[in-house]
mmCIF file with all atom_site columns, C-alpha atoms in Angstrom:
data_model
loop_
_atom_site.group_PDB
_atom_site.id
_atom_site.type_symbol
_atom_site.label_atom_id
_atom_site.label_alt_id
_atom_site.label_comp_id
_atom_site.label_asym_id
_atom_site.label_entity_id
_atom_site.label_seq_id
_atom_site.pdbx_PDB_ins_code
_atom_site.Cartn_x
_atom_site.Cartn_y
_atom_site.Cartn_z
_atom_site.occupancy
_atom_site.B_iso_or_equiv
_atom_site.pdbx_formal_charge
_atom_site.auth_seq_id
_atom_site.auth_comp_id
_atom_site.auth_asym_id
_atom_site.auth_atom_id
_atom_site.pdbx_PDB_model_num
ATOM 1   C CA . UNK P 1 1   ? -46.271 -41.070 30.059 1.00 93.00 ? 1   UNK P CA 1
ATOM 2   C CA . UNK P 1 2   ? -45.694 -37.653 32.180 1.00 94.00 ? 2   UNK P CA 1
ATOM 3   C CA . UNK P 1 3   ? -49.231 -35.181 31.226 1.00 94.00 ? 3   UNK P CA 1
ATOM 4   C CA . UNK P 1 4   ? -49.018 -31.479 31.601 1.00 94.00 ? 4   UNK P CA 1
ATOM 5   C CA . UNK P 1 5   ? -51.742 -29.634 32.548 1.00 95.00 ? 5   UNK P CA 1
ATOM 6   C CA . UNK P 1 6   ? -52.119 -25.849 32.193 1.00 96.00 ? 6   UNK P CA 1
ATOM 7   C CA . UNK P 1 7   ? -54.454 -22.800 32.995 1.00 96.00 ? 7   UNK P CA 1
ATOM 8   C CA . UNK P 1 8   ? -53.582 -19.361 32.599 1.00 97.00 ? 8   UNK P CA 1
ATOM 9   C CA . UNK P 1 9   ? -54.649 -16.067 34.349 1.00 97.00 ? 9   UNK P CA 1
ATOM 10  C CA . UNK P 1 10  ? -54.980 -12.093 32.573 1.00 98.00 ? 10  UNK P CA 1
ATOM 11  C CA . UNK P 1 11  ? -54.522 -9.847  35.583 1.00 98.00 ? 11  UNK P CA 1
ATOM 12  C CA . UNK P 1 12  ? -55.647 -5.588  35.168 1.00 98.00 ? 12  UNK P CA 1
ATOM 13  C CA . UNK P 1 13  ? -54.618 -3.558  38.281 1.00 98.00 ? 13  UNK P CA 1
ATOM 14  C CA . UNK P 1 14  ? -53.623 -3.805  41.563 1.00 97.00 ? 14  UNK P CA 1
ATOM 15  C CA . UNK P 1 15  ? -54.662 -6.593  44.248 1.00 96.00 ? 15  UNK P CA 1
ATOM 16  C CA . UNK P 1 16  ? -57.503 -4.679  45.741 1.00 96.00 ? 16  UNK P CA 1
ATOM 17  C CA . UNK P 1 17  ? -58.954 -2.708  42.874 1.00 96.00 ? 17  UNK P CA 1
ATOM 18  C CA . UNK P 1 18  ? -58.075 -5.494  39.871 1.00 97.00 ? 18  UNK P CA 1
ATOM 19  C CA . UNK P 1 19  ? -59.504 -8.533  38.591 1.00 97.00 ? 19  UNK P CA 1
ATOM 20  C CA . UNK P 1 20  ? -58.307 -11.062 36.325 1.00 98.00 ? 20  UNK P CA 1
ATOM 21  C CA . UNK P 1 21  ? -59.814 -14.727 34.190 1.00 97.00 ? 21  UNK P CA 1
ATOM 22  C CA . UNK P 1 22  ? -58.817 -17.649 34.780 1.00 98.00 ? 22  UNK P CA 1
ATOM 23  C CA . UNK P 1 23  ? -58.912 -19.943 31.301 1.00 97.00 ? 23  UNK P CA 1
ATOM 24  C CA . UNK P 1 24  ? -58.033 -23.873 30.758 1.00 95.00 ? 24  UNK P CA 1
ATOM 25  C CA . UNK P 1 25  ? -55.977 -25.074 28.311 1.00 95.00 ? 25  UNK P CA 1
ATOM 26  C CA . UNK P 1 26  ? -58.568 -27.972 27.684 1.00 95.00 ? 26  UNK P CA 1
ATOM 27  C CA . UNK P 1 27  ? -60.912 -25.219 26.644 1.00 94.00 ? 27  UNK P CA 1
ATOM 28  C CA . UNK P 1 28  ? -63.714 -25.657 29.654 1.00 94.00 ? 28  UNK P CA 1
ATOM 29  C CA . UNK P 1 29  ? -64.129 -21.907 30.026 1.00 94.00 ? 29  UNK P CA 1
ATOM 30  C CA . UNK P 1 30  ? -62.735 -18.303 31.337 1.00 96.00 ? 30  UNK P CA 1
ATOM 31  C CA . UNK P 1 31  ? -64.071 -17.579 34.738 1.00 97.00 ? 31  UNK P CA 1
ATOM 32  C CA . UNK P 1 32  ? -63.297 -14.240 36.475 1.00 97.00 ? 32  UNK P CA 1
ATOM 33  C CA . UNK P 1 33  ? -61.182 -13.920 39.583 1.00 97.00 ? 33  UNK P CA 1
ATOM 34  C CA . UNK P 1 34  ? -60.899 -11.148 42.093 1.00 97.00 ? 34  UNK P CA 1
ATOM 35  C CA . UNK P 1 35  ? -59.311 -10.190 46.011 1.00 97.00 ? 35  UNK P CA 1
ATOM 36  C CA . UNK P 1 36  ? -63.012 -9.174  46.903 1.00 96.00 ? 36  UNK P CA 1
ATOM 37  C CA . UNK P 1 37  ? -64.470 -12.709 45.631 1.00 96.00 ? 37  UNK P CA 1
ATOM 38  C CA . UNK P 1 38  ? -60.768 -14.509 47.886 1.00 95.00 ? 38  UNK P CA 1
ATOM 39  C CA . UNK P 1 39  ? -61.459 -12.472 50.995 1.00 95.00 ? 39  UNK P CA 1
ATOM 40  C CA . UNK P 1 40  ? -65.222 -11.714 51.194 1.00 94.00 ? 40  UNK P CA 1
ATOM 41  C CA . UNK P 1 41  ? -66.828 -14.874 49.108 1.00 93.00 ? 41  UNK P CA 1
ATOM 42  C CA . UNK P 1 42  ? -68.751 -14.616 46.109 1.00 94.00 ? 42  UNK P CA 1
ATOM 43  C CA . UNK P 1 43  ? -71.253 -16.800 44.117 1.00 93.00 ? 43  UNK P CA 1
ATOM 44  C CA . UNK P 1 44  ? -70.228 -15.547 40.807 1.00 94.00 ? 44  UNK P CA 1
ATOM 45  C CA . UNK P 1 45  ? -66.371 -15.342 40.906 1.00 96.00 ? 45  UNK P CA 1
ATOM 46  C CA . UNK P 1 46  ? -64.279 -18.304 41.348 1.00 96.00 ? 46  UNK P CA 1
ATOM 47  C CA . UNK P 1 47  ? -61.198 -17.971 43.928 1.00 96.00 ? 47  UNK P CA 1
ATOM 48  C CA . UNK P 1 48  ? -58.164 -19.782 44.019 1.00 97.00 ? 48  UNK P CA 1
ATOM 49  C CA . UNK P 1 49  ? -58.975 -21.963 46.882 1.00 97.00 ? 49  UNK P CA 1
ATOM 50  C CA . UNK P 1 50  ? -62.280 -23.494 45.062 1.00 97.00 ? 50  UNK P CA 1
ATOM 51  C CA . UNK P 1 51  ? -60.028 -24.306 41.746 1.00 97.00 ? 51  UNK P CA 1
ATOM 52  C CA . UNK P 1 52  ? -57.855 -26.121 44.610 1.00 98.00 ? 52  UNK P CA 1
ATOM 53  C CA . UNK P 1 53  ? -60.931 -27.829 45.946 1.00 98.00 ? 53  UNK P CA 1
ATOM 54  C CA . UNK P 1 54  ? -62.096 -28.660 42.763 1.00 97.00 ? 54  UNK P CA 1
ATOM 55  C CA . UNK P 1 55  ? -58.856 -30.347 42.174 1.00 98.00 ? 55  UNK P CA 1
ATOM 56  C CA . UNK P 1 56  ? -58.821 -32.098 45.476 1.00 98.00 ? 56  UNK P CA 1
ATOM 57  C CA . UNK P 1 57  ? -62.419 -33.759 45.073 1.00 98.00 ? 57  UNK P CA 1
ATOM 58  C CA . UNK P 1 58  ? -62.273 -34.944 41.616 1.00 98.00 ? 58  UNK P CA 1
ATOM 59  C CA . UNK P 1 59  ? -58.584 -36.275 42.741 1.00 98.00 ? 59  UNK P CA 1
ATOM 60  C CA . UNK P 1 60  ? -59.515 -38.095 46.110 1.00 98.00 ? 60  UNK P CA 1
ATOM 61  C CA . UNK P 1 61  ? -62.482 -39.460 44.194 1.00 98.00 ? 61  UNK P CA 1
ATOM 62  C CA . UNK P 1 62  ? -60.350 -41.321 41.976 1.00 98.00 ? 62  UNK P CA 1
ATOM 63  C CA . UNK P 1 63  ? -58.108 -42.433 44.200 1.00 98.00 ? 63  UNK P CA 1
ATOM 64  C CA . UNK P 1 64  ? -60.956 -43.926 46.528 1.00 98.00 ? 64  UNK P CA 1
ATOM 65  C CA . UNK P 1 65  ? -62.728 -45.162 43.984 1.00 98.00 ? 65  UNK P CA 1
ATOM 66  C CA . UNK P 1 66  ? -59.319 -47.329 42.490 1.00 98.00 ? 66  UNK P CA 1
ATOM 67  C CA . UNK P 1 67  ? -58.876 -48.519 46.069 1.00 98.00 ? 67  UNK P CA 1
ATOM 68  C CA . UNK P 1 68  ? -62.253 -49.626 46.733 1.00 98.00 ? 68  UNK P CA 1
ATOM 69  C CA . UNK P 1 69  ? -61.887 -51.857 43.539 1.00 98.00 ? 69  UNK P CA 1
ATOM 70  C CA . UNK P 1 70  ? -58.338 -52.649 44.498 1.00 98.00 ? 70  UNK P CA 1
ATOM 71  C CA . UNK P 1 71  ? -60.658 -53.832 47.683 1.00 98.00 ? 71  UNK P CA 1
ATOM 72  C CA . UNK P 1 72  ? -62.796 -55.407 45.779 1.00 98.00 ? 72  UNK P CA 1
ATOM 73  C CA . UNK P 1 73  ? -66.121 -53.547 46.334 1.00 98.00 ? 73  UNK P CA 1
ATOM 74  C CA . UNK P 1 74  ? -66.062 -51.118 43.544 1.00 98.00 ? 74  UNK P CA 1
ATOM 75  C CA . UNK P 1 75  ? -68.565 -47.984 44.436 1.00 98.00 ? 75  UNK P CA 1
ATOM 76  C CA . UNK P 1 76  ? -71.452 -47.321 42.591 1.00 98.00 ? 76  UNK P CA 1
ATOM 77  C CA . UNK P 1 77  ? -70.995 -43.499 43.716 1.00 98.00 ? 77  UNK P CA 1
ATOM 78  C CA . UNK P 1 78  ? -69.154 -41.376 45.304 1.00 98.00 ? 78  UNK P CA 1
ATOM 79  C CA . UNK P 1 79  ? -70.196 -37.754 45.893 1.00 98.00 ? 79  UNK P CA 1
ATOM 80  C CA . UNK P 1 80  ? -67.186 -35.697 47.508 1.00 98.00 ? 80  UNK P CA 1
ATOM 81  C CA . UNK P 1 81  ? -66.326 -31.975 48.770 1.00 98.00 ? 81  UNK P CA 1
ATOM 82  C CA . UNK P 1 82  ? -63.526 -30.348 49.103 1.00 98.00 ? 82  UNK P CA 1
ATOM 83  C CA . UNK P 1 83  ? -63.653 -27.055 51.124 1.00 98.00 ? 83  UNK P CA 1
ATOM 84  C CA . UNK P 1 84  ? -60.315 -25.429 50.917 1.00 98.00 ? 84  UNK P CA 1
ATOM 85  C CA . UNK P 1 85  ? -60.526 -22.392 53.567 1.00 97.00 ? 85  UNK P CA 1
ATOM 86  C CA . UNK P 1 86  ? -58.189 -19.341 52.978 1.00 97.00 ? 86  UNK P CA 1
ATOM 87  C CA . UNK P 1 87  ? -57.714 -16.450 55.966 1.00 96.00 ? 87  UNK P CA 1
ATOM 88  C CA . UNK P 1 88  ? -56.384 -13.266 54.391 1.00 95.00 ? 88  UNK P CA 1
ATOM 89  C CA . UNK P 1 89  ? -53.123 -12.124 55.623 1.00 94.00 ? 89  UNK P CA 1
ATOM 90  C CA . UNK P 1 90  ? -52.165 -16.158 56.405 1.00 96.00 ? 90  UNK P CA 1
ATOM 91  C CA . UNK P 1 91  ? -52.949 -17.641 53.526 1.00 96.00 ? 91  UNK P CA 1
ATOM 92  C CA . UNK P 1 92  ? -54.864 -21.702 52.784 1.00 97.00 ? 92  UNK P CA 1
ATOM 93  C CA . UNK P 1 93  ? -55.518 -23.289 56.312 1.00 97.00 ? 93  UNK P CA 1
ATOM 94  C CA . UNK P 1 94  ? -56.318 -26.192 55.402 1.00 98.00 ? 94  UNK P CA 1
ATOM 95  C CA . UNK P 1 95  ? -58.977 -28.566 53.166 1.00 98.00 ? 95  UNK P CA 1
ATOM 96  C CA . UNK P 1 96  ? -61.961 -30.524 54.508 1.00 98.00 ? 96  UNK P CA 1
ATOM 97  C CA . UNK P 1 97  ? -63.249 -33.621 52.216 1.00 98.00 ? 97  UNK P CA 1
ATOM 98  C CA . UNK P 1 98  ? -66.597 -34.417 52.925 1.00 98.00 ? 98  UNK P CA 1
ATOM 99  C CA . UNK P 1 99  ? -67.413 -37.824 50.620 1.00 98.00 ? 99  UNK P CA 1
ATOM 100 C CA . UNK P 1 100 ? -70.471 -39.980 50.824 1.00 98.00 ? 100 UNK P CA 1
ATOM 101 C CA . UNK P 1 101 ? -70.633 -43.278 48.883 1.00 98.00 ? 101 UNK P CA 1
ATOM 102 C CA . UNK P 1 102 ? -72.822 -46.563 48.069 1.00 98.00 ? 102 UNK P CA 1
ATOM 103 C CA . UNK P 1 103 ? -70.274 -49.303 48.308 1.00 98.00 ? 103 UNK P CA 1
ATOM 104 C CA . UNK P 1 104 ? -71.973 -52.347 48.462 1.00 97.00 ? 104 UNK P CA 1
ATOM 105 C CA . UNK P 1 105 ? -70.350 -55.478 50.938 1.00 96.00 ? 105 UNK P CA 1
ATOM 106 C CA . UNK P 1 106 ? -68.655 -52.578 52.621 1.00 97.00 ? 106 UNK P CA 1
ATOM 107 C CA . UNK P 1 107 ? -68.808 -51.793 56.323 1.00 96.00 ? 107 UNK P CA 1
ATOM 108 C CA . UNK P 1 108 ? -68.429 -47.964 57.754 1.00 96.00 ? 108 UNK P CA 1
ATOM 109 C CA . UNK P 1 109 ? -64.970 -49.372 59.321 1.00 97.00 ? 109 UNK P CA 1
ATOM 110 C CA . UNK P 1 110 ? -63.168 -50.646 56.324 1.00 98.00 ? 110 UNK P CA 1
ATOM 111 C CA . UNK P 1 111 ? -64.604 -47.689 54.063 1.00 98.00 ? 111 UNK P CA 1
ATOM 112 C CA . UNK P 1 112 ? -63.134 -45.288 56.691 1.00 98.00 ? 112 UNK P CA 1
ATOM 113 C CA . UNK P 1 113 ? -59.665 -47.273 56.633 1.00 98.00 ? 113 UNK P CA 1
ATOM 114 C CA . UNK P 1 114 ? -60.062 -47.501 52.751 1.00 98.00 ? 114 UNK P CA 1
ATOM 115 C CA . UNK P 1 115 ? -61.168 -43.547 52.306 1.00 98.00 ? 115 UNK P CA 1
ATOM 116 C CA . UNK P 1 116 ? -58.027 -42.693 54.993 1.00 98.00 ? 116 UNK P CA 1
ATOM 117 C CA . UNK P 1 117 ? -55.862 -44.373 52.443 1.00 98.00 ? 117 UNK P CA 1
ATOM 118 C CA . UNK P 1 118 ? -56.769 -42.635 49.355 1.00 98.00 ? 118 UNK P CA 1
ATOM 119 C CA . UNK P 1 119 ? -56.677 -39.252 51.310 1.00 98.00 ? 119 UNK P CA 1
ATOM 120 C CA . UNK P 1 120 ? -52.933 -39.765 51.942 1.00 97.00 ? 120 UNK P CA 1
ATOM 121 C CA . UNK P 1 121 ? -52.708 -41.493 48.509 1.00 97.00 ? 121 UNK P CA 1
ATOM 122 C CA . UNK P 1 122 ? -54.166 -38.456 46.571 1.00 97.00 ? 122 UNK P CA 1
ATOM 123 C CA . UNK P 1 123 ? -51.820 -36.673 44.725 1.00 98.00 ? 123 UNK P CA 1
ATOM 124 C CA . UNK P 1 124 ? -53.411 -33.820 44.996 1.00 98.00 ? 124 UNK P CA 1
ATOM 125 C CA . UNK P 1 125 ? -53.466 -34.403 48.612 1.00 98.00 ? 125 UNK P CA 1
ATOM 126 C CA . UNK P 1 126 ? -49.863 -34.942 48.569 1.00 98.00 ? 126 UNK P CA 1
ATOM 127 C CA . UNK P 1 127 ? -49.150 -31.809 47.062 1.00 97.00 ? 127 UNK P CA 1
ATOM 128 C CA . UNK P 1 128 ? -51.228 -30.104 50.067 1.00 98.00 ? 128 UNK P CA 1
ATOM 129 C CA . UNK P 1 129 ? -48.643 -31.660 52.628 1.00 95.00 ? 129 UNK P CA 1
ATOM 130 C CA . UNK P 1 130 ? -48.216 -28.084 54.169 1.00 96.00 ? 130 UNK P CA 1
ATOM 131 C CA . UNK P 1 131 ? -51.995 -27.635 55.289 1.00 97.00 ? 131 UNK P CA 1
ATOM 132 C CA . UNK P 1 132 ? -54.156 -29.360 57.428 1.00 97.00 ? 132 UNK P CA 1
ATOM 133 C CA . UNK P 1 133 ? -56.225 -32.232 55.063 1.00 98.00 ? 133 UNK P CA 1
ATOM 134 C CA . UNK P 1 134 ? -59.237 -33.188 57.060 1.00 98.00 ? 134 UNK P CA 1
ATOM 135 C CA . UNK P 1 135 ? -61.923 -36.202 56.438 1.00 98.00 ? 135 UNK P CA 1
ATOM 136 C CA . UNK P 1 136 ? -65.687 -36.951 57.148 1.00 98.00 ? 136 UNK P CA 1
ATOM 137 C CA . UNK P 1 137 ? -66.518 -39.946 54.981 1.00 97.00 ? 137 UNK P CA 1
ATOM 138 C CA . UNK P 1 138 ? -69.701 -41.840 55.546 1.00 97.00 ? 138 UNK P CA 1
ATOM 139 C CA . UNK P 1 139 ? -71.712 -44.833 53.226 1.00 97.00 ? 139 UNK P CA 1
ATOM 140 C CA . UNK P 1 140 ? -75.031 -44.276 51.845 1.00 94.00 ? 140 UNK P CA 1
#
């Protein structure tokens, strides 16, 4: 079964001076978008780059969390970040998962090998192949 997911944007005015929302098809809400929030940062307008990283996290913790089980020590959490850095005038860098999890009758060395894994496994990873993916992954 092949699932299509969609969001759409509204765009006013130019790059600099306009703004736009972002809405999901699932019906999760309309957040705003704008240059000033991409370049500069912002705690009240969403950028591209964190609906990528929000992508990325909830992805590569599925992915882990299936391969821990395929491991046979399914977590009991797994908390993961994805920070997706953009440099105006070059574009997304790159995206840094940061995951912490309590995986009992795991070591640090097999949950590294095992979180390595589902990094390259993600398909959201996958579709990042042109930027650097980086990983910190430690057990609670």
């Amino acid at each position: 079964m092949t699932v299509t997911s969609e969001a759409s944007t509204a765009w006013s005015g130019t790059l600099f001076e306009g703004s736009g929302t972002v809405s999901f098809s699932s019906g999760i809400g309309a957040f705003p978008v704008n240059w000033k929030a991409r370049s500069e940062g912002s705690d009240s307008t969403t950028t591209p780059e964190e609906l990528i990283a929000a992508a990325h996290s909830s992805c590569f913790s599925m992915a882990l969390s299936n391969a821990l089980a395929e491991n046979g020590t399914p977590p009991e959490r797994i908390d993961t970040t994805a920070s997706v850095t953009f440099k105006p005038g070059t574009g997304i860098t790159g995206s840094h998962l940061n995951v912490d999890a309590v995986v009992p009758g795991l070591d640090a060395e097999r949950f590294q090998e095992i979180a390595e894994g589902a990094k390259a496994g993600c398909p959201v990873s996958q579709a990042l192949a042109g930027i650097e993916i980086s990983l910190e992954a430690t057990l609670s």
